[in-house]
XYZ file of C-alpha atoms in Angstrom:
523
model
C -39.376 21.274 32.268
C -37.881 19.426 29.335
C -41.029 19.859 27.216
C -41.095 23.565 27.945
C -37.454 23.822 27.019
C -38.034 21.977 23.785
C -40.799 24.406 23.009
C -38.228 27.185 23.119
C -35.484 25.254 21.357
C -37.385 23.682 18.492
C -38.691 26.564 16.404
C -42.051 25.778 14.836
C -41.530 23.389 11.889
C -37.861 24.202 11.503
C -36.627 21.410 13.766
C -34.649 19.892 10.886
C -32.036 22.616 10.929
C -32.325 25.043 13.843
C -31.871 24.715 17.582
C -31.170 27.489 20.012
C -27.450 28.345 20.216
C -27.476 28.654 23.975
C -25.969 25.256 24.733
C -25.718 26.063 28.419
C -29.490 26.503 28.553
C -29.975 23.134 26.890
C -27.483 21.488 29.224
C -29.273 22.846 32.276
C -32.661 21.876 30.900
C -31.476 18.325 30.374
C -29.840 18.401 33.823
C -26.644 16.925 32.402
C -23.657 16.343 34.651
C -21.439 16.529 31.584
C -21.172 19.254 28.964
C -22.395 20.230 25.493
C -20.517 21.971 22.707
C -21.952 23.481 19.565
C -21.098 21.670 16.338
C -19.649 24.945 15.073
C -16.922 25.343 17.676
C -13.400 24.361 16.709
C -12.921 22.069 19.707
C -15.649 19.738 18.432
C -14.326 19.588 14.865
C -13.119 16.059 15.553
C -16.745 14.917 15.787
C -17.210 15.772 12.110
C -14.523 13.405 10.842
C -12.962 10.029 11.594
C -9.803 8.032 10.987
C -10.899 7.056 7.484
C -10.880 10.670 6.387
C -13.406 9.887 3.659
C -16.454 11.685 5.069
C -17.035 14.940 6.882
C -20.396 15.942 8.357
C -21.119 18.528 11.019
C -23.108 17.530 14.116
C -25.471 19.935 15.786
C -24.009 19.302 19.223
C -21.156 17.327 20.705
C -22.162 15.845 24.054
C -19.566 14.964 26.674
C -21.558 12.905 29.170
C -20.487 11.968 32.670
C -22.118 8.548 32.447
C -25.150 6.500 31.475
C -27.689 8.899 33.020
C -26.497 11.713 30.778
C -26.588 9.478 27.717
C -30.112 8.372 28.574
C -31.277 11.971 28.804
C -29.693 12.839 25.465
C -31.373 9.906 23.708
C -34.754 10.795 25.212
C -34.175 14.397 24.156
C -33.600 13.248 20.550
C -36.773 11.157 20.728
C -38.822 14.285 21.320
C -37.760 15.847 18.023
C -38.703 14.836 14.527
C -35.193 14.764 13.120
C -32.418 14.412 15.692
C -30.306 11.261 15.738
C -27.546 10.170 18.125
C -24.141 8.723 17.313
C -21.807 7.334 19.974
C -18.190 8.186 19.150
C -15.364 6.308 20.819
C -11.841 7.210 19.743
C -12.891 8.127 16.215
C -11.282 5.123 14.513
C -14.204 4.447 12.167
C -13.454 4.400 8.457
C -16.676 5.408 6.707
C -18.366 7.888 9.025
C -20.095 5.219 11.112
C -19.772 7.315 14.297
C -21.096 10.557 12.798
C -24.499 12.239 12.889
C -25.184 14.844 10.220
C -26.959 17.711 11.970
C -27.562 15.476 14.980
C -25.993 14.691 18.323
C -22.592 13.048 18.741
C -21.797 11.575 22.149
C -18.110 11.599 23.040
C -17.804 8.321 24.947
C -14.233 9.101 25.990
C -15.605 11.469 28.632
C -17.021 8.435 30.466
C -13.794 6.424 30.544
C -13.462 6.565 34.340
C -17.116 5.800 35.096
C -16.372 2.143 35.822
C -13.316 0.164 36.831
C -13.973 -2.624 39.303
C -12.359 -6.016 39.756
C -14.729 -8.920 40.498
C -14.482 -12.653 41.080
C -17.480 -14.552 39.727
C -17.641 -18.334 40.129
C -13.916 -18.297 40.964
C -13.146 -16.531 37.660
C -11.682 -13.016 37.502
C -13.572 -10.257 35.673
C -13.281 -6.511 35.316
C -16.100 -3.994 34.944
C -14.971 -1.169 32.645
C -16.601 1.819 31.014
C -17.729 1.569 27.406
C -15.670 4.700 26.801
C -12.417 3.284 28.214
C -9.542 2.528 25.852
C -8.409 -1.087 25.698
C -4.792 0.018 26.145
C -5.702 1.558 29.503
C -7.640 -1.560 30.502
C -4.549 -3.600 29.648
C -2.053 -1.525 31.598
C -4.267 -1.247 34.680
C -5.176 -4.928 34.778
C -1.583 -6.076 34.345
C -0.038 -3.588 36.776
C -2.683 -3.908 39.502
C -3.758 -7.535 39.285
C -1.297 -9.396 37.057
C -4.295 -10.251 34.868
C -5.451 -9.334 31.369
C -8.447 -9.764 29.057
C -8.249 -12.883 26.892
C -9.037 -11.422 23.471
C -7.745 -8.282 21.801
C -7.675 -6.148 18.694
C -4.338 -5.400 17.041
C -4.700 -1.693 17.799
C -5.662 -0.935 21.398
C -6.397 2.804 21.230
C -10.025 1.848 20.685
C -12.901 2.040 23.125
C -14.415 -1.006 24.770
C -17.898 -0.144 23.529
C -16.646 0.534 20.024
C -15.003 -2.842 19.451
C -17.805 -4.782 21.163
C -20.247 -3.106 18.782
C -18.357 -4.729 15.905
C -16.595 -7.887 17.145
C -12.981 -7.194 18.131
C -10.550 -9.517 16.374
C -6.847 -10.285 16.663
C -4.469 -13.219 16.755
C -5.980 -14.665 19.951
C -9.477 -15.020 18.461
C -8.822 -18.542 17.160
C -8.603 -19.714 20.773
C -10.876 -17.419 22.771
C -13.116 -16.005 20.094
C -13.552 -12.283 19.370
C -13.955 -9.755 22.156
C -17.722 -10.151 21.858
C -17.302 -13.739 23.088
C -15.418 -12.604 26.185
C -17.914 -10.381 27.986
C -20.524 -11.668 30.409
C -22.583 -8.568 31.178
C -23.306 -5.157 29.670
C -24.975 -1.963 30.741
C -26.663 -0.424 27.714
C -28.625 2.721 26.943
C -31.187 1.654 24.343
C -32.676 3.780 21.577
C -35.595 4.411 23.945
C -33.213 5.957 26.458
C -33.619 3.066 28.894
C -30.584 2.099 30.983
C -30.612 -1.692 30.909
C -28.303 -4.326 32.373
C -28.161 -7.417 30.176
C -26.347 -10.735 29.937
C -26.783 -14.205 28.468
C -29.585 -14.863 30.959
C -30.890 -11.343 31.660
C -32.379 -9.348 28.765
C -30.477 -11.721 26.514
C -31.953 -10.455 23.235
C -30.503 -7.008 23.918
C -27.207 -8.494 25.109
C -26.588 -10.507 21.957
C -28.098 -7.851 19.731
C -25.722 -5.160 20.949
C -22.660 -7.421 20.566
C -21.641 -6.844 16.970
C -24.797 -4.773 16.480
C -23.026 -1.763 14.901
C -24.519 0.525 17.546
C -28.037 0.003 16.215
C -29.715 -1.199 19.410
C -27.941 0.535 22.244
C -24.888 2.392 23.498
C -22.598 0.276 25.683
C -21.819 2.177 28.893
C -20.303 -0.699 30.907
C -18.865 -4.101 30.040
C -17.890 -7.018 32.264
C -14.824 -8.603 30.679
C -13.288 -12.015 31.389
C -9.692 -11.984 32.640
C -6.886 -14.514 32.840
C -3.320 -14.501 34.235
C -1.077 -12.282 32.139
C 2.240 -13.720 30.942
C 5.420 -11.743 31.490
C 7.047 -12.175 28.112
C 6.312 -12.997 24.480
C 8.499 -14.560 21.847
C 7.349 -12.783 18.695
C 8.085 -14.641 15.467
C 7.636 -14.153 11.717
C 8.228 -16.866 9.149
C 7.850 -16.545 5.381
C 6.146 -18.692 2.730
C 6.312 -18.524 -1.041
C 3.213 -20.658 -1.676
C -0.267 -19.781 -0.475
C -1.368 -23.386 -0.004
C 1.547 -24.070 2.347
C 0.860 -20.843 4.220
C -2.843 -21.644 4.717
C -2.130 -25.294 5.566
C 0.152 -24.295 8.433
C -2.105 -21.451 9.591
C -5.141 -23.729 9.725
C -3.118 -26.410 11.474
C -2.062 -23.989 14.210
C -5.530 -22.554 14.883
C -7.122 -26.001 15.185
C -4.658 -27.403 17.768
C -5.406 -27.721 21.459
C -3.972 -25.212 23.888
C -0.361 -26.151 24.617
C 0.065 -27.620 21.151
C 0.140 -24.315 19.310
C 1.202 -20.706 19.656
C -0.781 -18.232 21.736
C -1.267 -15.824 18.856
C -1.569 -16.608 15.139
C -1.895 -14.017 12.400
C -0.623 -13.690 8.850
C -0.039 -11.169 6.123
C 0.771 -10.805 2.442
C 3.553 -8.614 1.092
C 4.913 -7.782 -2.387
C 7.838 -9.911 -3.505
C 10.163 -6.975 -3.999
C 12.641 -4.725 -2.232
C 10.184 -2.042 -1.115
C 11.103 -0.351 2.163
C 7.515 0.238 3.296
C 5.664 -2.966 2.404
C 8.155 -5.289 0.691
C 10.942 -7.544 2.005
C 12.453 -5.004 4.457
C 9.098 -4.660 6.259
C 9.139 -8.278 7.498
C 12.064 -8.547 9.989
C 11.131 -7.788 13.599
C 14.586 -6.673 14.665
C 16.696 -4.092 12.784
C 19.712 -6.398 13.059
C 17.836 -9.082 11.114
C 18.027 -8.678 7.367
C 15.654 -10.247 4.892
C 17.726 -12.534 2.654
C 15.968 -12.664 -0.741
C 18.402 -15.379 -1.852
C 16.300 -17.842 0.157
C 13.161 -17.125 -1.892
C 12.425 -20.061 -4.236
C 12.635 -19.357 -7.956
C 9.014 -20.486 -8.262
C 7.744 -17.667 -6.024
C 5.153 -15.364 -7.526
C 4.311 -11.681 -7.224
C 3.591 -11.845 -3.497
C 4.898 -13.697 -0.447
C 3.188 -14.649 2.812
C 4.194 -14.453 6.450
C 2.839 -16.161 9.532
C 3.125 -13.941 12.585
C 3.238 -15.969 15.804
C 3.634 -15.387 19.514
C 4.497 -17.701 22.384
C 3.743 -16.537 25.945
C 6.038 -17.344 28.874
C 6.976 -16.213 32.355
C 10.188 -14.727 33.675
C 10.592 -17.852 35.799
C 10.681 -20.105 32.709
C 14.186 -21.220 31.814
C 15.331 -19.860 28.436
C 16.193 -23.354 27.224
C 12.650 -24.506 27.990
C 11.194 -21.677 25.913
C 13.647 -22.435 23.090
C 12.694 -26.112 23.122
C 8.941 -25.523 22.992
C 9.176 -22.875 20.271
C 11.518 -25.040 18.194
C 9.140 -27.990 18.508
C 6.191 -25.906 17.316
C 8.128 -24.338 14.455
C 9.391 -27.763 13.453
C 5.845 -28.699 12.455
C 5.681 -25.890 9.909
C 6.830 -25.732 6.291
C 8.044 -22.141 5.930
C 11.008 -21.144 3.767
C 14.214 -22.072 5.560
C 16.305 -19.036 6.393
C 13.366 -16.628 6.373
C 12.580 -16.411 10.068
C 12.764 -13.427 12.387
C 12.078 -13.341 16.122
C 12.415 -11.107 19.130
C 11.532 -11.355 22.837
C 9.416 -8.522 24.257
C 7.240 -7.950 27.310
C 3.583 -8.921 27.083
C 2.373 -5.320 27.213
C 4.992 -4.252 24.682
C 3.738 -6.920 22.302
C 0.097 -5.967 22.681
C 0.944 -2.285 22.239
C 3.081 -2.945 19.154
C 0.784 -0.961 16.842
C 1.026 2.018 19.210
C 4.657 2.414 18.201
C 3.675 2.313 14.545
C 1.061 4.976 15.267
C 3.649 7.220 16.895
C 5.909 6.900 13.843
C 2.980 7.559 11.498
C 1.999 10.656 13.447
C 5.576 11.888 13.356
C 5.815 11.622 9.572
C 2.313 12.972 8.970
C 0.685 9.929 7.383
C -1.564 9.103 10.368
C -3.848 12.035 9.538
C -4.143 11.205 5.845
C -7.163 9.292 4.482
C -7.318 5.566 5.258
C -9.665 3.768 2.850
C -9.397 0.448 4.636
C -11.280 -2.653 3.568
C -11.970 -5.554 5.949
C -13.625 -8.793 4.905
C -14.381 -12.273 6.174
C -13.830 -14.835 3.389
C -14.762 -18.508 3.658
C -12.066 -21.166 3.536
C -13.705 -22.561 0.400
C -13.053 -19.293 -1.476
C -9.781 -18.031 -0.012
C -7.573 -19.670 -2.679
C -9.603 -18.031 -5.426
C -9.408 -14.736 -3.549
C -5.640 -15.040 -3.301
C -5.244 -15.799 -6.995
C -7.283 -12.834 -8.193
C -6.952 -10.225 -5.445
C -3.568 -10.716 -3.768
C -1.594 -12.024 -6.729
C -3.146 -9.777 -9.365
C -5.101 -6.749 -8.156
C -2.863 -6.056 -5.152
C 0.466 -7.463 -6.300
C 2.068 -4.032 -5.789
C 0.687 -3.688 -2.250
C -1.697 -1.154 -0.722
C 0.768 1.154 1.020
C 0.107 -0.624 4.314
C -0.386 -4.085 5.840
C -2.450 -6.740 4.050
C -3.542 -9.151 6.778
C -4.948 -12.624 6.128
C -5.378 -15.384 8.711
C -7.946 -18.026 9.704
C -10.600 -17.859 12.408
C -12.908 -20.525 13.819
C -16.652 -20.015 13.606
C -17.224 -22.219 16.672
C -15.527 -19.538 18.811
C -18.247 -17.035 17.850
C -21.727 -16.976 19.338
C -24.306 -17.097 16.544
C -26.776 -15.249 18.773
C -24.745 -12.050 18.345
C -25.446 -9.668 15.465
C -22.206 -10.344 13.566
C -22.647 -11.771 10.051
C -20.138 -14.515 9.148
C -19.434 -16.763 6.144
C -20.475 -20.413 6.310
C -18.135 -23.181 7.441
C -15.978 -23.698 10.521
C -12.877 -21.992 9.116
C -12.992 -18.563 7.511
C -10.330 -15.913 6.938
C -10.165 -12.283 7.898
C -8.685 -10.110 5.164
C -7.702 -6.590 6.185
C -6.366 -4.170 3.575
C -5.005 -1.398 5.787
C -4.273 1.255 3.207
C -2.288 4.411 3.875
C -2.675 6.849 0.989
C 0.701 8.534 0.299
C 0.841 12.295 0.119
C -0.098 13.533 -3.305
C -1.914 10.365 -4.349
C -5.643 10.186 -4.965
C -7.765 8.516 -2.304
C -10.431 7.962 -4.945
C -8.213 5.415 -6.678
C -7.925 3.338 -3.513
C -11.659 3.574 -2.841
C -12.372 2.486 -6.414
C -10.093 -0.516 -6.024
C -11.888 -1.506 -2.813
C -15.189 -1.303 -4.638
C -13.758 -3.374 -7.476
C -12.712 -6.096 -5.020
C -16.136 -6.200 -3.350
C -17.865 -6.205 -6.746
C -15.680 -9.078 -7.940
C -16.401 -11.094 -4.783
C -20.130 -10.566 -5.321
C -20.117 -11.363 -9.034
C -18.044 -14.511 -8.508
C -20.408 -15.699 -5.802
C -17.785 -15.853 -3.050
C -19.015 -16.608 0.449
C -17.833 -13.419 2.145
C -18.967 -10.681 4.514
C -17.646 -7.200 5.096
C -16.202 -6.698 8.557
C -16.837 -3.160 9.872
C -19.430 -3.084 7.054
C -20.588 -0.019 5.189
C -23.196 -0.131 2.446
C -25.158 2.487 0.538
C -28.420 0.611 -0.009
C -30.869 -1.419 2.026
C -30.555 -4.204 -0.543
C -26.838 -4.502 0.234
C -27.566 -4.639 3.967
C -30.158 -7.362 3.416
C -27.636 -9.371 1.422
C -25.004 -8.806 4.115
C -27.167 -10.181 6.923
C -28.865 -12.834 4.809
C -31.197 -14.964 6.924
C -30.238 -12.864 9.965
C -31.844 -9.757 8.469
C -35.324 -10.332 9.928
C -33.800 -10.815 13.400
C -31.797 -7.613 12.968
C -34.911 -5.668 11.967
C -36.908 -7.121 14.860
C -34.208 -6.084 17.312
C -34.210 -2.576 15.870
C -37.971 -2.338 16.239
C -37.725 -3.518 19.842
C -34.783 -1.493 21.134
C -34.600 1.557 18.844
C -38.016 1.846 17.161
C -37.496 5.452 16.066
C -34.094 4.683 14.494
C -32.332 7.276 16.636
C -29.010 5.481 17.081
C -25.956 5.176 14.806
C -27.286 6.954 11.707
C -23.811 6.906 10.145
C -24.161 3.177 9.518
C -26.811 4.056 6.903
C -29.021 1.070 7.724
C -32.201 2.661 9.100
C -33.548 6.197 8.844
C -35.484 8.074 11.494
C -39.140 8.580 10.599
C -39.977 12.307 11.116
C -43.644 11.441 11.626
C -42.887 9.295 14.665
C -42.056 11.616 17.556
C -42.222 10.267 21.077
C -43.740 12.764 23.503
C -43.157 11.434 26.981
C -42.899 13.071 30.355
C -40.809 10.232 31.727
C -37.322 11.700 31.893
């Protein structure tokens, strides 16, 4: 039936631009349990843009599947045409159109969010099976409220889908201890570029398992993930301390992330901010509590154009005596060399801490800046080059800030599995740098994009050991340089799991070959 339907839908040689407008006919022909919307209808306009606000392309159809079977049918449908590609869209938080498909099919993974939610105990360890379309914030609240448990590794912002972050890495202040989110799953269900629904793990279909983790959506669409859990604490002491010198900041940050559990904080991040009285990203942006004021009189006279802050968290239970918490936190802080008098702290619930960016989102939506363009830039920079990066980028290029947070903190390569598709700098310690720009109303987004390009160009010309995180390149040469000696493995995985290059066209890595059309009756 599907071939007959395609004969009606694909008009002669005009498959590149025209499909029949009767989406209900297509839906019935594909026997979907979910729904299809035309790319022209207003309700699917969100599929033509993302959080970055830098690109806008119209899909042919927006698919709202009920689960993996629907997704499989859609991928096989695309395989029977010469031009159609498929992009899985989570919560639309991509920056450079990575989850878009120009004239193709966009799958709204959020419609599958309730397909899986099952608690399991495997080898005496708790796990949770969740849908690839579930939001991490919902996984958090359900796990904590129902089981008193929580995943071990997070992203800072939790209104992201499970499949979306696992397709990149998933990094936050817990990654120094547990690794990224890709290091904290034990099994996946994936729909490959052939439309095959495949269960994979470290020991079962392992090449697909590790390929999909950090694979930028190139090898398969994650429809289910089995995530490791651990007991959730009740409370968090959230702390920020300030440094005037980068070498002291990095010394303490690296010290904390290399200590054994119990000898460090449970969360370690850091950020850079302009050394000035700017309400949005200067001194006033550092205190955690409105009653705490930033006292610039404590800043040493030798301080430069920017300052640095370590952001730390210590987990504890309601049953822990306050004096015990105070003693442990004081002991840990006593090992650090931050500027005396420039410390801010507050005690919040564990879920409140993990959902801290949600509050910032609500404020940004209220004042209208959430929907403005966000030309973010995320990089991994080796420890050997981070001082040079600070001197040229933070202290010079970005000394006036970026209109949003500038994160910088160390990660440990040994916590990452080198069998995954993520490209990392060399060396055990490397830094994530996240320039989370918010373009003010009336200002040109092009200027911010140009500055990002200038930073990347400088890193390349100076020979820094760096990689883009959430990468986006315009040429195959750039992608080859990004993956380095992993490129051949990446290409081999593509040839194995998505030979027609149907998946994730917005990444701009591979292009579908119109001459290679799979005609199969196996649906």
